[in-house]
């Protein structure tokens, strides 16, 4: 998981992985190999991204879910829709064959949000469900999650804290929530707790 205040470099870091931009100093390694040594097509073909600025295409619901993979079967599309908690599709006039316009024209605000948003604006129960689905994918993969909710980041094997373009801390939820720093501050804030200050 990657966390940090606004402007800390989270988006910039994530954009370096599929080489939407390249490093100007230092190195970014994937499995020990500098990212620049990977064939660009192969690299991007092996990465799936859900960004904060997602675009819905003028296509069917099925086409939007399967975007980029024309081989995806109807059963798989339905399975991924269920995993993403897009439960309203069956109630649409033509189900998965319902045409939607660019930016989700034809869907209600809540339906559009479920199609084009990540977990930042969903109910906690829905977020928990989606996180469980991600944790139980039936194929091996690395998941990099940029989030500000401790409930989203605490399952991560490693949490990286950024500030002003630099990695300032790395650890597990247990490690970071028990030592002073950005993560502990967010943890205490989101749990309605205040840091105990020693009175001298």
Tab-separated table of N, CA, C and O in Angstrom, residues 107-195:
chain	number	residue	atom	x	y	z
A	107	UNK	N	-26.702	6.104	-16.554
A	107	UNK	CA	-26.663	5.457	-15.244
A	107	UNK	C	-26.952	6.502	-14.177
A	107	UNK	O	-26.668	7.682	-14.354
A	108	UNK	N	-27.497	6.060	-13.056
A	108	UNK	CA	-27.693	6.988	-11.939
A	108	UNK	C	-26.324	7.318	-11.350
A	108	UNK	O	-25.327	6.650	-11.640
A	109	UNK	N	-26.279	8.346	-10.506
A	109	UNK	CA	-25.009	8.737	-9.884
A	109	UNK	C	-24.355	7.584	-9.138
A	109	UNK	O	-23.161	7.338	-9.259
A	110	UNK	N	-25.150	6.854	-8.356
A	110	UNK	CA	-24.610	5.728	-7.593
A	110	UNK	C	-24.141	4.585	-8.479
A	110	UNK	O	-23.123	3.952	-8.219
A	111	UNK	N	-24.900	4.301	-9.550
A	111	UNK	CA	-24.507	3.244	-10.478
A	111	UNK	C	-23.206	3.606	-11.193
A	111	UNK	O	-22.306	2.779	-11.320
A	112	UNK	N	-23.109	4.854	-11.642
A	112	UNK	CA	-21.899	5.305	-12.318
A	112	UNK	C	-20.697	5.173	-11.382
A	112	UNK	O	-19.633	4.719	-11.768
A	113	UNK	N	-20.899	5.555	-10.133
A	113	UNK	CA	-19.810	5.484	-9.164
A	113	UNK	C	-19.323	4.047	-8.997
A	113	UNK	O	-18.126	3.796	-8.925
A	114	UNK	N	-20.232	3.098	-8.968
A	114	UNK	CA	-19.833	1.699	-8.808
A	114	UNK	C	-19.075	1.211	-10.045
A	114	UNK	O	-18.223	0.341	-9.961
A	115	UNK	N	-19.404	1.767	-11.229
A	115	UNK	CA	-18.716	1.358	-12.458
A	115	UNK	C	-17.361	2.024	-12.607
A	115	UNK	O	-16.437	1.448	-13.165
A	116	UNK	N	-17.222	3.284	-12.142
A	116	UNK	CA	-15.994	4.001	-12.498
A	116	UNK	C	-15.175	4.508	-11.321
A	116	UNK	O	-14.230	5.243	-11.510
A	117	UNK	N	-15.518	4.137	-10.109
A	117	UNK	CA	-14.749	4.629	-8.989
A	117	UNK	C	-14.046	3.481	-8.293
A	117	UNK	O	-14.477	2.337	-8.365
A	118	UNK	N	-12.966	3.801	-7.612
A	118	UNK	CA	-12.317	2.826	-6.768
A	118	UNK	C	-12.977	2.918	-5.409
A	118	UNK	O	-14.063	3.458	-5.291
A	119	UNK	N	-12.365	2.437	-4.368
A	119	UNK	CA	-13.057	2.335	-3.081
A	119	UNK	C	-13.096	3.629	-2.284
A	119	UNK	O	-13.635	3.647	-1.193
A	120	UNK	N	-12.576	4.727	-2.828
A	120	UNK	CA	-12.471	5.951	-2.032
A	120	UNK	C	-13.814	6.524	-1.605
A	120	UNK	O	-13.891	7.187	-0.589
A	121	UNK	N	-14.872	6.306	-2.377
A	121	UNK	CA	-16.146	6.941	-2.049
A	121	UNK	C	-17.262	5.938	-1.803
A	121	UNK	O	-18.419	6.298	-1.815
A	122	UNK	N	-16.922	4.677	-1.566
A	122	UNK	CA	-17.961	3.684	-1.338
A	122	UNK	C	-18.164	3.461	0.155
A	122	UNK	O	-17.317	3.817	0.969
A	123	UNK	N	-19.300	2.879	0.499
A	123	UNK	CA	-19.596	2.582	1.888
A	123	UNK	C	-18.555	1.602	2.437
A	123	UNK	O	-17.966	0.819	1.699
A	124	UNK	N	-18.345	1.660	3.727
A	124	UNK	CA	-17.332	0.794	4.343
A	124	UNK	C	-17.625	-0.684	4.117
A	124	UNK	O	-16.704	-1.479	3.929
A	125	UNK	N	-18.919	-1.069	4.132
A	125	UNK	CA	-19.262	-2.472	3.908
A	125	UNK	C	-18.873	-2.905	2.496
A	125	UNK	O	-18.362	-4.003	2.285
A	126	UNK	N	-19.129	-2.026	1.517
A	126	UNK	CA	-18.780	-2.326	0.129
A	126	UNK	C	-17.269	-2.389	-0.028
A	126	UNK	O	-16.733	-3.282	-0.685
A	127	UNK	N	-16.560	-1.452	0.593
A	127	UNK	CA	-15.100	-1.461	0.530
A	127	UNK	C	-14.552	-2.762	1.103
A	127	UNK	O	-13.660	-3.385	0.530
A	128	UNK	N	-15.091	-3.185	2.228
A	128	UNK	CA	-14.631	-4.428	2.864
A	128	UNK	C	-14.854	-5.612	1.927
A	128	UNK	O	-13.984	-6.472	1.768
A	129	UNK	N	-16.014	-5.649	1.287
A	129	UNK	CA	-16.323	-6.730	0.351
A	129	UNK	C	-15.327	-6.741	-0.817
A	129	UNK	O	-14.791	-7.783	-1.177
A	130	UNK	N	-15.068	-5.565	-1.398
A	130	UNK	CA	-14.146	-5.474	-2.527
A	130	UNK	C	-12.741	-5.884	-2.102
A	130	UNK	O	-12.047	-6.614	-2.815
A	131	UNK	N	-12.301	-5.447	-0.914
A	131	UNK	CA	-10.977	-5.827	-0.424
A	131	UNK	C	-10.869	-7.338	-0.239
A	131	UNK	O	-9.836	-7.945	-0.551
A	132	UNK	N	-11.931	-7.967	0.249
A	132	UNK	CA	-11.926	-9.430	0.406
A	132	UNK	C	-11.829	-10.111	-0.951
A	132	UNK	O	-11.132	-11.117	-1.100
A	133	UNK	N	-12.522	-9.569	-1.949
A	133	UNK	CA	-12.454	-10.146	-3.289
A	133	UNK	C	-11.040	-10.025	-3.855
A	133	UNK	O	-10.513	-10.958	-4.458
A	134	UNK	N	-10.407	-8.870	-3.664
A	134	UNK	CA	-9.030	-8.687	-4.135
A	134	UNK	C	-8.071	-9.634	-3.433
A	134	UNK	O	-7.139	-10.156	-4.034
A	135	UNK	N	-8.304	-9.872	-2.146
A	135	UNK	CA	-7.422	-10.753	-1.380
A	135	UNK	C	-7.561	-12.205	-1.818
A	135	UNK	O	-6.644	-13.009	-1.617
A	136	UNK	N	-8.687	-12.544	-2.426
A	136	UNK	CA	-8.949	-13.940	-2.785
A	136	UNK	C	-9.006	-14.185	-4.286
A	136	UNK	O	-9.696	-15.102	-4.737
A	137	UNK	N	-8.282	-13.388	-5.069
A	137	UNK	CA	-8.232	-13.623	-6.513
A	137	UNK	C	-7.664	-15.010	-6.773
A	137	UNK	O	-6.804	-15.480	-6.037
A	138	UNK	N	-8.147	-15.654	-7.836
A	138	UNK	CA	-7.718	-17.028	-8.105
A	138	UNK	C	-6.503	-17.098	-9.031
A	138	UNK	O	-6.261	-18.102	-9.675
A	139	UNK	N	-5.734	-16.019	-9.090
A	139	UNK	CA	-4.484	-16.026	-9.847
A	139	UNK	C	-3.478	-15.178	-9.074
A	139	UNK	O	-3.847	-14.233	-8.385
A	140	UNK	N	-2.203	-15.547	-9.161
A	140	UNK	CA	-1.202	-14.795	-8.401
A	140	UNK	C	-0.931	-13.427	-9.037
A	140	UNK	O	-0.813	-13.321	-10.248
A	141	UNK	N	-0.867	-12.412	-8.211
A	141	UNK	CA	-0.533	-11.071	-8.704
A	141	UNK	C	-0.136	-10.195	-7.528
A	141	UNK	O	-0.447	-10.489	-6.383
A	142	UNK	N	0.547	-9.137	-7.852
A	142	UNK	CA	0.897	-8.119	-6.862
A	142	UNK	C	-0.133	-7.017	-6.971
A	142	UNK	O	-0.444	-6.569	-8.063
A	143	UNK	N	-0.664	-6.587	-5.854
A	143	UNK	CA	-1.630	-5.498	-5.829
A	143	UNK	C	-0.996	-4.303	-5.133
A	143	UNK	O	-0.502	-4.429	-4.019
A	144	UNK	N	-0.980	-3.167	-5.797
A	144	UNK	CA	-0.480	-1.928	-5.218
A	144	UNK	C	-1.680	-1.024	-5.023
A	144	UNK	O	-2.371	-0.685	-5.983
A	145	UNK	N	-1.925	-0.660	-3.780
A	145	UNK	CA	-3.113	0.117	-3.452
A	145	UNK	C	-2.698	1.466	-2.899
A	145	UNK	O	-1.937	1.545	-1.940
A	146	UNK	N	-3.183	2.531	-3.533
A	146	UNK	CA	-2.969	3.881	-3.032
A	146	UNK	C	-4.251	4.251	-2.299
A	146	UNK	O	-5.331	4.246	-2.890
A	147	UNK	N	-4.134	4.528	-1.015
A	147	UNK	CA	-5.339	4.773	-0.224
A	147	UNK	C	-5.031	5.669	0.957
A	147	UNK	O	-3.869	5.861	1.327
A	148	UNK	N	-6.094	6.193	1.557
A	148	UNK	CA	-5.953	6.989	2.773
A	148	UNK	C	-6.716	6.371	3.936
A	148	UNK	O	-6.612	6.862	5.047
A	149	UNK	N	-7.468	5.306	3.668
A	149	UNK	CA	-8.193	4.637	4.741
A	149	UNK	C	-7.324	3.521	5.316
A	149	UNK	O	-6.857	2.650	4.591
A	150	UNK	N	-7.168	3.544	6.625
A	150	UNK	CA	-6.403	2.492	7.298
A	150	UNK	C	-7.073	1.142	7.069
A	150	UNK	O	-6.401	0.125	6.917
A	151	UNK	N	-8.399	1.131	6.991
A	151	UNK	CA	-9.111	-0.130	6.768
A	151	UNK	C	-8.716	-0.761	5.439
A	151	UNK	O	-8.797	-1.977	5.264
A	152	UNK	N	-8.267	0.051	4.487
A	152	UNK	CA	-7.831	-0.453	3.185
A	152	UNK	C	-6.375	-0.889	3.218
A	152	UNK	O	-6.001	-1.884	2.609
A	153	UNK	N	-5.540	-0.173	3.942
A	153	UNK	CA	-4.100	-0.425	3.896
A	153	UNK	C	-3.612	-1.459	4.903
A	153	UNK	O	-2.541	-2.031	4.721
A	154	UNK	N	-4.372	-1.702	5.961
A	154	UNK	CA	-3.826	-2.521	7.047
A	154	UNK	C	-3.535	-3.971	6.669
A	154	UNK	O	-2.730	-4.619	7.317
A	155	UNK	N	-4.134	-4.491	5.613
A	155	UNK	CA	-3.860	-5.867	5.186
A	155	UNK	C	-2.584	-5.996	4.354
A	155	UNK	O	-2.128	-7.092	4.083
A	156	UNK	N	-2.045	-4.871	3.923
A	156	UNK	CA	-0.897	-4.899	3.014
A	156	UNK	C	0.318	-5.548	3.679
A	156	UNK	O	0.559	-5.377	4.872
A	157	UNK	N	1.090	-6.271	2.876
A	157	UNK	CA	2.342	-6.861	3.369
A	157	UNK	C	3.340	-5.769	3.715
A	157	UNK	O	4.152	-5.909	4.622
A	158	UNK	N	3.288	-4.673	2.946
A	158	UNK	CA	4.213	-3.558	3.145
A	158	UNK	C	3.459	-2.269	2.855
A	158	UNK	O	2.746	-2.185	1.867
A	159	UNK	N	3.633	-1.299	3.719
A	159	UNK	CA	3.019	0.014	3.536
A	159	UNK	C	4.156	1.026	3.389
A	159	UNK	O	5.048	1.089	4.230
A	160	UNK	N	4.106	1.788	2.298
A	160	UNK	CA	5.132	2.784	2.005
A	160	UNK	C	4.523	4.164	2.233
A	160	UNK	O	3.469	4.484	1.692
A	161	UNK	N	5.193	4.965	3.041
A	161	UNK	CA	4.736	6.325	3.321
A	161	UNK	C	5.610	7.293	2.534
A	161	UNK	O	6.838	7.262	2.646
A	162	UNK	N	4.961	8.130	1.732
A	162	UNK	CA	5.670	9.134	0.936
A	162	UNK	C	5.437	10.524	1.511
A	162	UNK	O	4.381	10.801	2.084
A	163	UNK	N	6.427	11.388	1.322
A	163	UNK	CA	6.263	12.794	1.660
A	163	UNK	C	7.212	13.600	0.788
A	163	UNK	O	8.407	13.300	0.721
A	164	UNK	N	6.666	14.570	0.069
A	164	UNK	CA	7.446	15.444	-0.809
A	164	UNK	C	8.336	14.659	-1.770
A	164	UNK	O	9.497	15.001	-1.992
A	165	UNK	N	7.788	13.582	-2.326
A	165	UNK	CA	8.512	12.810	-3.331
A	165	UNK	C	9.536	11.834	-2.784
A	165	UNK	O	10.292	11.246	-3.551
A	166	UNK	N	9.564	11.639	-1.483
A	166	UNK	CA	10.535	10.738	-0.878
A	166	UNK	C	9.827	9.687	-0.032
A	166	UNK	O	8.801	9.964	0.586
A	167	UNK	N	10.409	8.490	0.005
A	167	UNK	CA	9.919	7.456	0.907
A	167	UNK	C	10.426	7.828	2.298
A	167	UNK	O	11.641	7.926	2.520
A	168	UNK	N	9.481	8.050	3.235
A	168	UNK	CA	9.880	8.457	4.580
A	168	UNK	C	9.696	7.348	5.606
A	168	UNK	O	10.253	7.415	6.697
A	169	UNK	N	8.932	6.311	5.255
A	169	UNK	CA	8.752	5.196	6.184
A	169	UNK	C	8.210	3.999	5.430
A	169	UNK	O	7.507	4.144	4.419
A	170	UNK	N	8.526	2.818	5.908
A	170	UNK	CA	8.042	1.566	5.333
A	170	UNK	C	7.821	0.597	6.485
A	170	UNK	O	8.646	0.519	7.404
A	171	UNK	N	6.718	-0.125	6.434
A	171	UNK	CA	6.471	-1.116	7.475
A	171	UNK	C	5.124	-1.765	7.308
A	171	UNK	O	4.393	-1.497	6.351
A	172	UNK	N	4.788	-2.613	8.267
A	172	UNK	CA	3.465	-3.242	8.295
A	172	UNK	C	2.516	-2.328	9.073
A	172	UNK	O	2.956	-1.346	9.705
A	173	UNK	N	1.243	-2.663	9.066
A	173	UNK	CA	0.259	-1.893	9.833
A	173	UNK	C	0.658	-1.849	11.304
A	173	UNK	O	0.641	-0.788	11.929
A	174	UNK	N	1.036	-2.994	11.850
A	174	UNK	CA	1.400	-3.068	13.267
A	174	UNK	C	2.605	-2.179	13.563
A	174	UNK	O	2.624	-1.450	14.556
A	175	UNK	N	3.613	-2.249	12.711
A	175	UNK	CA	4.827	-1.454	12.940
A	175	UNK	C	4.536	0.043	12.852
A	175	UNK	O	4.918	0.814	13.738
A	176	UNK	N	3.852	0.451	11.789
A	176	UNK	CA	3.625	1.875	11.557
A	176	UNK	C	2.620	2.489	12.528
A	176	UNK	O	2.736	3.665	12.872
A	177	UNK	N	1.640	1.710	12.962
A	177	UNK	CA	0.645	2.267	13.883
A	177	UNK	C	1.189	2.392	15.299
A	177	UNK	O	0.577	3.040	16.145
A	178	UNK	N	2.344	1.794	15.555
A	178	UNK	CA	2.934	1.857	16.889
A	178	UNK	C	4.151	2.759	16.981
A	178	UNK	O	4.799	2.810	18.027
A	179	UNK	N	4.498	3.461	15.893
A	179	UNK	CA	5.610	4.402	15.991
A	179	UNK	C	5.181	5.756	15.444
A	179	UNK	O	4.342	5.835	14.551
A	180	UNK	N	5.762	6.822	15.981
A	180	UNK	CA	5.370	8.168	15.559
A	180	UNK	C	5.546	8.359	14.058
A	180	UNK	O	6.478	7.832	13.459
A	181	UNK	N	4.634	9.108	13.463
A	181	UNK	CA	4.731	9.402	12.046
A	181	UNK	C	3.372	9.567	11.415
A	181	UNK	O	2.333	9.525	12.079
A	182	UNK	N	3.364	9.745	10.112
A	182	UNK	CA	2.147	10.010	9.349
A	182	UNK	C	1.102	8.904	9.537
A	182	UNK	O	-0.068	9.177	9.791
A	183	UNK	N	1.526	7.649	9.414
A	183	UNK	CA	0.578	6.533	9.489
A	183	UNK	C	-0.105	6.492	10.848
A	183	UNK	O	-1.317	6.333	10.937
A	184	UNK	N	0.678	6.651	11.907
A	184	UNK	CA	0.098	6.623	13.258
A	184	UNK	C	-0.896	7.770	13.432
A	184	UNK	O	-1.958	7.583	14.021
A	185	UNK	N	-0.569	8.948	12.908
A	185	UNK	CA	-1.478	10.088	13.016
A	185	UNK	C	-2.801	9.791	12.317
A	185	UNK	O	-3.880	10.082	12.849
A	186	UNK	N	-2.737	9.231	11.117
A	186	UNK	CA	-3.951	8.887	10.375
A	186	UNK	C	-4.720	7.790	11.106
A	186	UNK	O	-5.945	7.842	11.228
A	187	UNK	N	-3.998	6.800	11.616
A	187	UNK	CA	-4.609	5.696	12.365
A	187	UNK	C	-5.388	6.224	13.568
A	187	UNK	O	-6.549	5.855	13.778
A	188	UNK	N	-4.765	7.096	14.340
A	188	UNK	CA	-5.430	7.645	15.520
A	188	UNK	C	-6.625	8.503	15.125
A	188	UNK	O	-7.697	8.406	15.731
A	189	UNK	N	-6.475	9.315	14.093
A	189	UNK	CA	-7.552	10.185	13.625
A	189	UNK	C	-8.755	9.367	13.161
A	189	UNK	O	-9.897	9.654	13.522
A	190	UNK	N	-8.499	8.325	12.374
A	190	UNK	CA	-9.597	7.523	11.825
A	190	UNK	C	-10.246	6.617	12.864
A	190	UNK	O	-11.327	6.100	12.644
A	191	UNK	N	-9.582	6.427	13.974
A	191	UNK	CA	-10.155	5.609	15.045
A	191	UNK	C	-10.665	6.455	16.197
A	191	UNK	O	-10.967	5.932	17.273
A	192	UNK	N	-10.738	7.776	15.980
A	192	UNK	CA	-11.288	8.679	16.995
A	192	UNK	C	-10.464	8.736	18.248
A	192	UNK	O	-10.996	8.932	19.349
A	193	UNK	N	-9.162	8.530	18.128
A	193	UNK	CA	-8.293	8.536	19.296
A	193	UNK	C	-7.358	9.737	19.211
A	193	UNK	O	-7.079	10.256	18.143
A	194	UNK	N	-6.891	10.167	20.347
A	194	UNK	CA	-5.909	11.248	20.386
A	194	UNK	C	-4.618	10.706	20.949
A	194	UNK	O	-4.613	9.833	21.807
A	195	UNK	N	-3.530	11.220	20.419
A	195	UNK	CA	-2.211	10.836	20.918
A	195	UNK	C	-2.078	11.267	22.365
A	195	UNK	O	-2.398	12.401	22.716
